[in-house]
């Protein structure tokens, strides 16, 4: 991991990099930081964790499938995907090996709050959980996210709609006793109280100082991974990845690394690096315009081999 100065960072990642209050530590993630531990010769699926993904709603069946397939491809021992009944049949047939389970749904095709007795026992068994991709943003989704934040004992990742339902309720982050990772793009970051007027790095560090313990993955050019006053910038990835669904793949990778026991900050940095590297490899093979989110999953094995 290479330490970066503000000027070098600003020139490389097109950020304003205005003066920051107080000391901070800025690094750039490298391939050596993304290496995963070797698997033991004698092991089984539960040696590599239970990954739980709670996602999807009517009209948004692609997000949970991308996340689940990326999770499985990234080494999770057991990937469990829970989706509302409205998209269960679609998700079940498109997932490679994840265990797909239907949830009680509401009239809008989203998971209903009444599904919590189905969700909470699964969460209790999980080693890592992602909630949000395609989940919906109504009252039921908010009730589910609130309950999961309060109940989680394993690392919890909030993405997409799970972040949106927290807009104006950032106090909910303090209710989570487990490691909490937020993965917003810039629009979602603003919704949860982030301020980018002084640049991405400033905004990210101010947010994590305001929310101690929270790990922020601020997606975009030079994705930032921040906790407290510590920030790392990711050098992989490019404009070929500017497509809907790419963030869902990142969630799946991250959930898999957390389930395998990587320390949350390291897992976030590794996931972002591998995600971007898979994008670089796919773009080289397919071109910048033709890359699809599922291609990232297809190139993950090569990315994993590249970092060793």
mmCIF file of N, CA, C and O in Angstrom, residues 88-132:
data_model
loop_
_atom_site.group_PDB
_atom_site.id
_atom_site.type_symbol
_atom_site.label_atom_id
_atom_site.label_comp_id
_atom_site.label_asym_id
_atom_site.label_seq_id
_atom_site.Cartn_x
_atom_site.Cartn_y
_atom_site.Cartn_z
ATOM 1 N N UNK A 88 -38.747 -14.405 -7.381
ATOM 2 C CA UNK A 88 -38.090 -15.662 -6.980
ATOM 3 C C UNK A 88 -37.806 -16.563 -8.180
ATOM 4 O O UNK A 88 -36.685 -17.072 -8.343
ATOM 5 N N UNK A 89 -38.788 -16.808 -9.034
ATOM 6 C CA UNK A 89 -38.607 -17.739 -10.147
ATOM 7 C C UNK A 89 -37.504 -17.276 -11.088
ATOM 8 O O UNK A 89 -36.694 -18.082 -11.566
ATOM 9 N N UNK A 90 -37.450 -15.966 -11.350
ATOM 10 C CA UNK A 90 -36.420 -15.421 -12.241
ATOM 11 C C UNK A 90 -35.041 -15.584 -11.617
ATOM 12 O O UNK A 90 -34.093 -16.059 -12.256
ATOM 13 N N UNK A 91 -34.908 -15.196 -10.339
ATOM 14 C CA UNK A 91 -33.612 -15.258 -9.670
ATOM 15 C C UNK A 91 -33.130 -16.696 -9.528
ATOM 16 O O UNK A 91 -31.951 -16.996 -9.733
ATOM 17 N N UNK A 92 -34.046 -17.598 -9.197
ATOM 18 C CA UNK A 92 -33.652 -18.987 -8.970
ATOM 19 C C UNK A 92 -33.071 -19.614 -10.230
ATOM 20 O O UNK A 92 -32.094 -20.376 -10.168
ATOM 21 N N UNK A 93 -33.641 -19.308 -11.379
ATOM 22 C CA UNK A 93 -33.169 -19.939 -12.613
ATOM 23 C C UNK A 93 -31.890 -19.284 -13.138
ATOM 24 O O UNK A 93 -31.132 -19.911 -13.884
ATOM 25 N N UNK A 94 -31.597 -18.047 -12.720
ATOM 26 C CA UNK A 94 -30.426 -17.330 -13.241
ATOM 27 C C UNK A 94 -29.208 -17.401 -12.314
ATOM 28 O O UNK A 94 -28.113 -17.010 -12.711
ATOM 29 N N UNK A 95 -29.397 -17.882 -11.101
ATOM 30 C CA UNK A 95 -28.265 -18.000 -10.181
ATOM 31 C C UNK A 95 -27.540 -19.317 -10.428
ATOM 32 O O UNK A 95 -28.166 -20.364 -10.589
ATOM 33 N N UNK A 96 -26.211 -19.252 -10.431
ATOM 34 C CA UNK A 96 -25.418 -20.435 -10.758
ATOM 35 C C UNK A 96 -25.475 -21.484 -9.658
ATOM 36 O O UNK A 96 -25.666 -22.667 -9.930
ATOM 37 N N UNK A 97 -25.262 -21.086 -8.427
ATOM 38 C CA UNK A 97 -25.206 -22.077 -7.355
ATOM 39 C C UNK A 97 -25.708 -21.581 -6.024
ATOM 40 O O UNK A 97 -25.690 -22.328 -5.039
ATOM 41 N N UNK A 98 -26.148 -20.342 -5.964
ATOM 42 C CA UNK A 98 -26.653 -19.794 -4.708
ATOM 43 C C UNK A 98 -27.943 -20.499 -4.300
ATOM 44 O O UNK A 98 -28.733 -20.931 -5.145
ATOM 45 N N UNK A 99 -28.145 -20.590 -2.998
ATOM 46 C CA UNK A 99 -29.417 -21.061 -2.463
ATOM 47 C C UNK A 99 -30.371 -19.870 -2.492
ATOM 48 O O UNK A 99 -30.136 -18.864 -1.813
ATOM 49 N N UNK A 100 -31.422 -19.960 -3.279
ATOM 50 C CA UNK A 100 -32.354 -18.841 -3.445
ATOM 51 C C UNK A 100 -33.649 -19.162 -2.699
ATOM 52 O O UNK A 100 -34.232 -20.235 -2.898
ATOM 53 N N UNK A 101 -34.061 -18.233 -1.847
ATOM 54 C CA UNK A 101 -35.276 -18.457 -1.052
ATOM 55 C C UNK A 101 -36.242 -17.292 -1.235
ATOM 56 O O UNK A 101 -35.819 -16.127 -1.247
ATOM 57 N N UNK A 102 -37.539 -17.591 -1.371
ATOM 58 C CA UNK A 102 -38.540 -16.527 -1.544
ATOM 59 C C UNK A 102 -38.956 -15.933 -0.203
ATOM 60 O O UNK A 102 -39.007 -16.629 0.814
ATOM 61 N N UNK A 103 -39.249 -14.639 -0.234
ATOM 62 C CA UNK A 103 -39.714 -13.911 0.948
ATOM 63 C C UNK A 103 -41.157 -13.464 0.748
ATOM 64 O O UNK A 103 -41.579 -13.173 -0.375
ATOM 65 N N UNK A 104 -41.880 -13.369 1.830
ATOM 66 C CA UNK A 104 -43.215 -12.800 1.777
ATOM 67 C C UNK A 104 -43.141 -11.410 1.169
ATOM 68 O O UNK A 104 -42.312 -10.582 1.569
ATOM 69 N N UNK A 105 -43.978 -11.154 0.166
ATOM 70 C CA UNK A 105 -43.936 -9.874 -0.528
ATOM 71 C C UNK A 105 -45.150 -9.023 -0.263
ATOM 72 O O UNK A 105 -46.132 -9.464 0.346
ATOM 73 N N UNK A 106 -45.102 -7.775 -0.729
ATOM 74 C CA UNK A 106 -46.240 -6.862 -0.606
ATOM 75 C C UNK A 106 -46.852 -6.637 -1.988
ATOM 76 O O UNK A 106 -46.426 -7.207 -2.987
ATOM 77 N N UNK A 107 -47.834 -5.773 -2.056
ATOM 78 C CA UNK A 107 -48.558 -5.550 -3.309
ATOM 79 C C UNK A 107 -47.685 -4.913 -4.381
ATOM 80 O O UNK A 107 -47.990 -5.016 -5.576
ATOM 81 N N UNK A 108 -46.584 -4.270 -3.983
ATOM 82 C CA UNK A 108 -45.687 -3.629 -4.945
ATOM 83 C C UNK A 108 -44.608 -4.575 -5.465
ATOM 84 O O UNK A 108 -43.758 -4.170 -6.259
ATOM 85 N N UNK A 109 -44.615 -5.821 -5.002
ATOM 86 C CA UNK A 109 -43.609 -6.771 -5.453
ATOM 87 C C UNK A 109 -42.304 -6.671 -4.702
ATOM 88 O O UNK A 109 -41.288 -7.229 -5.136
ATOM 89 N N UNK A 110 -42.315 -5.986 -3.565
ATOM 90 C CA UNK A 110 -41.120 -5.864 -2.721
ATOM 91 C C UNK A 110 -41.260 -6.803 -1.512
ATOM 92 O O UNK A 110 -42.354 -7.265 -1.193
ATOM 93 N N UNK A 111 -40.155 -7.047 -0.834
ATOM 94 C CA UNK A 111 -40.223 -7.815 0.400
ATOM 95 C C UNK A 111 -41.052 -7.038 1.417
ATOM 96 O O UNK A 111 -40.899 -5.824 1.570
ATOM 97 N N UNK A 112 -41.922 -7.736 2.112
ATOM 98 C CA UNK A 112 -42.781 -7.104 3.111
ATOM 99 C C UNK A 112 -42.125 -7.152 4.480
ATOM 100 O O UNK A 112 -41.290 -8.022 4.762
ATOM 101 N N UNK A 113 -42.502 -6.220 5.343
ATOM 102 C CA UNK A 113 -42.002 -6.234 6.717
ATOM 103 C C UNK A 113 -42.361 -7.543 7.411
ATOM 104 O O UNK A 113 -41.645 -7.994 8.312
ATOM 105 N N UNK A 114 -43.445 -8.156 6.965
ATOM 106 C CA UNK A 114 -43.863 -9.442 7.537
ATOM 107 C C UNK A 114 -42.861 -10.558 7.239
ATOM 108 O O UNK A 114 -42.964 -11.667 7.791
ATOM 109 N N UNK A 115 -41.881 -10.279 6.361
ATOM 110 C CA UNK A 115 -40.854 -11.273 6.046
ATOM 111 C C UNK A 115 -39.746 -11.315 7.094
ATOM 112 O O UNK A 115 -38.875 -12.198 7.036
ATOM 113 N N UNK A 116 -39.758 -10.408 8.059
ATOM 114 C CA UNK A 116 -38.676 -10.371 9.044
ATOM 115 C C UNK A 116 -38.508 -11.682 9.809
ATOM 116 O O UNK A 116 -37.371 -12.084 10.091
ATOM 117 N N UNK A 117 -39.586 -12.389 10.174
ATOM 118 C CA UNK A 117 -39.377 -13.694 10.824
ATOM 119 C C UNK A 117 -38.669 -14.712 9.937
ATOM 120 O O UNK A 117 -38.123 -15.699 10.429
ATOM 121 N N UNK A 118 -38.643 -14.483 8.622
ATOM 122 C CA UNK A 118 -37.882 -15.326 7.706
ATOM 123 C C UNK A 118 -36.436 -14.828 7.580
ATOM 124 O O UNK A 118 -35.495 -15.623 7.447
ATOM 125 N N UNK A 119 -36.273 -13.513 7.630
ATOM 126 C CA UNK A 119 -34.963 -12.910 7.426
ATOM 127 C C UNK A 119 -34.053 -13.014 8.647
ATOM 128 O O UNK A 119 -32.860 -13.319 8.523
ATOM 129 N N UNK A 120 -34.579 -12.743 9.813
ATOM 130 C CA UNK A 120 -33.729 -12.637 10.996
ATOM 131 C C UNK A 120 -33.034 -13.952 11.369
ATOM 132 O O UNK A 120 -31.846 -13.924 11.741
ATOM 133 N N UNK A 121 -33.686 -15.118 11.270
ATOM 134 C CA UNK A 121 -32.947 -16.355 11.534
ATOM 135 C C UNK A 121 -31.816 -16.592 10.531
ATOM 136 O O UNK A 121 -30.754 -17.113 10.898
ATOM 137 N N UNK A 122 -32.022 -16.209 9.273
ATOM 138 C CA UNK A 122 -30.959 -16.344 8.274
ATOM 139 C C UNK A 122 -29.798 -15.412 8.600
ATOM 140 O O UNK A 122 -28.624 -15.775 8.465
ATOM 141 N N UNK A 123 -30.117 -14.202 9.046
ATOM 142 C CA UNK A 123 -29.079 -13.245 9.428
ATOM 143 C C UNK A 123 -28.272 -13.760 10.609
ATOM 144 O O UNK A 123 -27.054 -13.592 10.670
ATOM 145 N N UNK A 124 -28.944 -14.390 11.537
ATOM 146 C CA UNK A 124 -28.264 -14.908 12.726
ATOM 147 C C UNK A 124 -27.213 -15.960 12.364
ATOM 148 O O UNK A 124 -26.174 -16.067 13.015
ATOM 149 N N UNK A 125 -27.466 -16.725 11.314
ATOM 150 C CA UNK A 125 -26.535 -17.777 10.890
ATOM 151 C C UNK A 125 -25.439 -17.253 9.969
ATOM 152 O O UNK A 125 -24.437 -17.937 9.742
ATOM 153 N N UNK A 126 -25.622 -16.057 9.410
ATOM 154 C CA UNK A 126 -24.712 -15.560 8.374
ATOM 155 C C UNK A 126 -23.387 -15.078 8.953
ATOM 156 O O UNK A 126 -23.310 -14.620 10.099
ATOM 157 N N UNK A 127 -22.346 -15.166 8.128
ATOM 158 C CA UNK A 127 -21.039 -14.600 8.473
ATOM 159 C C UNK A 127 -20.847 -13.225 7.853
ATOM 160 O O UNK A 127 -19.922 -12.496 8.222
ATOM 161 N N UNK A 128 -21.697 -12.870 6.895
ATOM 162 C CA UNK A 128 -21.688 -11.537 6.270
ATOM 163 C C UNK A 128 -23.019 -11.366 5.563
ATOM 164 O O UNK A 128 -23.620 -12.337 5.107
ATOM 165 N N UNK A 129 -23.468 -10.117 5.480
ATOM 166 C CA UNK A 129 -24.766 -9.857 4.866
ATOM 167 C C UNK A 129 -24.719 -8.572 4.048
ATOM 168 O O UNK A 129 -24.152 -7.565 4.487
ATOM 169 N N UNK A 130 -25.316 -8.626 2.863
ATOM 170 C CA UNK A 130 -25.548 -7.450 2.031
ATOM 171 C C UNK A 130 -27.045 -7.240 1.932
ATOM 172 O O UNK A 130 -27.797 -8.191 1.700
ATOM 173 N N UNK A 131 -27.487 -6.010 2.097
ATOM 174 C CA UNK A 131 -28.896 -5.690 1.905
ATOM 175 C C UNK A 131 -29.007 -4.439 1.041
ATOM 176 O O UNK A 131 -28.256 -3.486 1.224
ATOM 177 N N UNK A 132 -29.920 -4.493 0.051
ATOM 178 C CA UNK A 132 -30.191 -3.277 -0.689
ATOM 179 C C UNK A 132 -30.341 -3.327 -2.187
ATOM 180 O O UNK A 132 -31.190 -2.625 -2.723
#
